[in-house]
Amino acid sequence: MSLVHAYTASSATAPLAPGTIERREVGPKDVLIDIAWAGICHSDIHTVRGDWGEVPYPLTVGHEIAGVVAEVGSEVTRHKVGDRVGVGCMVDSCRECANCLAGVEQYCLRGFTDTYNGTDRDGTVTQGGYSQRIVVDEHFALRVPEAIPFEKAAPLLCAGITTYSPLRNWNAGPGRKVAVVGLGGLGHMAVKLAHAMGAEVTVLSQSMKKREDGLRFGADHYHATSDPDTFERLANTFDLIVNTVSAPIDLDAYLNLLALDGAIVSVGAPPEPVAVTLFTLFENRRSFAGSKIGGIAQTQEMLDFCAEHGIAPEVEIVRADQINEAWERVLASDVRYRFVIDASTLGGA
């Protein structure tokens, strides 16, 4: 075991504070990563504040990680010292069930191991990326192409794959009309990716205040959902709607925007249940689905796609001592569009 500097949560209400966490020794199939950048995801806040269940404090969160391989185990073949790599929301799975063998480890039938607040192979609680170093199985470390600016790579490991996966799985591309609900950390990535895939992209946001950004990211159209006329004008329009917001929405109203065989796929996760009228689904043979990140192979595909098309998130770099302020700004929707922690500032914490 080794100790590394980290920012940790001691309770659901206390500010994050500097401390140390333990990392396991590097096993035969493991890689040790010196973390360079760690993205801040709304999921980090939900988890620490207990919105999604009990939390074993103290806990270090962060599942958007970019760093450099510092050491490899004796049996590692995928990576070498000095490689740029990323770690997302998973650090292990059974790799034996039908879903893992199909390359969708995020749907592991035995449950994948979360990067933080999960149960590691030695029975300890996993600790995340708001830290100096992490040890993971080589299978769950992704190659970060040189074409992706390193300081912008970390959010791709959650925000990027979370939106890329439904776009790919529901066939976004030329001739398809795609709407993105919300233009935040997830939504702005969905717009960039859908545009690069060749779809006709529409942003559905509460107001028009981010219209210029949306069009700059590749949206063809931008509409305010606070205007009731929006739902009348756009009825029966879209082949796919990707809902990125983590607050409840009027699902029936959005379902009515779908064309024949259209689908709404939610990647935002409000803590409250949502209601849907089944008769709304019957019209136009509509579907409502959810999507959870992506498998390791698809995540690598996403990174390579972003490198090929020059896609990266819009980020604001923060120091470790600014994390609590950044969290408050996330809750206030005061970020365009993703915070990234400079992990080098953790050393003096």
Coordinates of N, CA and C in Angstrom, one line a residue, residues 16 41 55 84 135 140 189 208 225 241 243 263 277 281 313:
L16 N -15.2 19.4 1.0 CA -14.1 18.5 0.7 C -12.9 19.2 1.3
C41 N -17.6 16.0 -12.1 CA -18.9 15.5 -12.7 C -20.0 15.7 -11.7
V55 N -23.2 6.3 1.8 CA -21.8 6.6 1.4 C -20.9 6.2 2.6
R84 N 0.0 8.1 -22.3 CA -1.1 8.9 -21.8 C -2.3 8.0 -21.8
V135 N -4.3 3.1 -9.1 CA -3.9 1.8 -9.6 C -5.1 1.1 -10.1
F140 N -9.0 -1.6 -17.9 CA -9.8 -0.4 -17.7 C -9.1 0.9 -17.8
M189 N -21.3 18.1 -25.1 CA -20.6 17.0 -25.8 C -21.6 16.3 -26.8
M208 N -32.8 30.8 -24.2 CA -32.0 31.0 -25.4 C -30.6 31.6 -25.0
T225 N -37.4 25.6 -24.3 CA -38.5 24.7 -23.8 C -39.4 25.5 -22.9
I241 N -34.0 11.7 -29.3 CA -33.8 12.8 -28.3 C -32.9 12.3 -27.2
N243 N -31.7 13.0 -23.6 CA -32.0 13.9 -22.5 C -30.8 13.9 -21.5
A263 N -37.1 7.7 -30.4 CA -36.7 7.3 -29.1 C -36.2 8.4 -28.3
T277 N -47.1 8.5 -19.6 CA -48.4 8.0 -20.0 C -48.2 7.0 -21.1
L281 N -46.6 6.6 -25.6 CA -45.7 5.7 -26.3 C -46.3 5.0 -27.4
P313 N -14.1 18.7 -25.0 CA -15.0 19.5 -24.2 C -14.5 20.9 -23.9

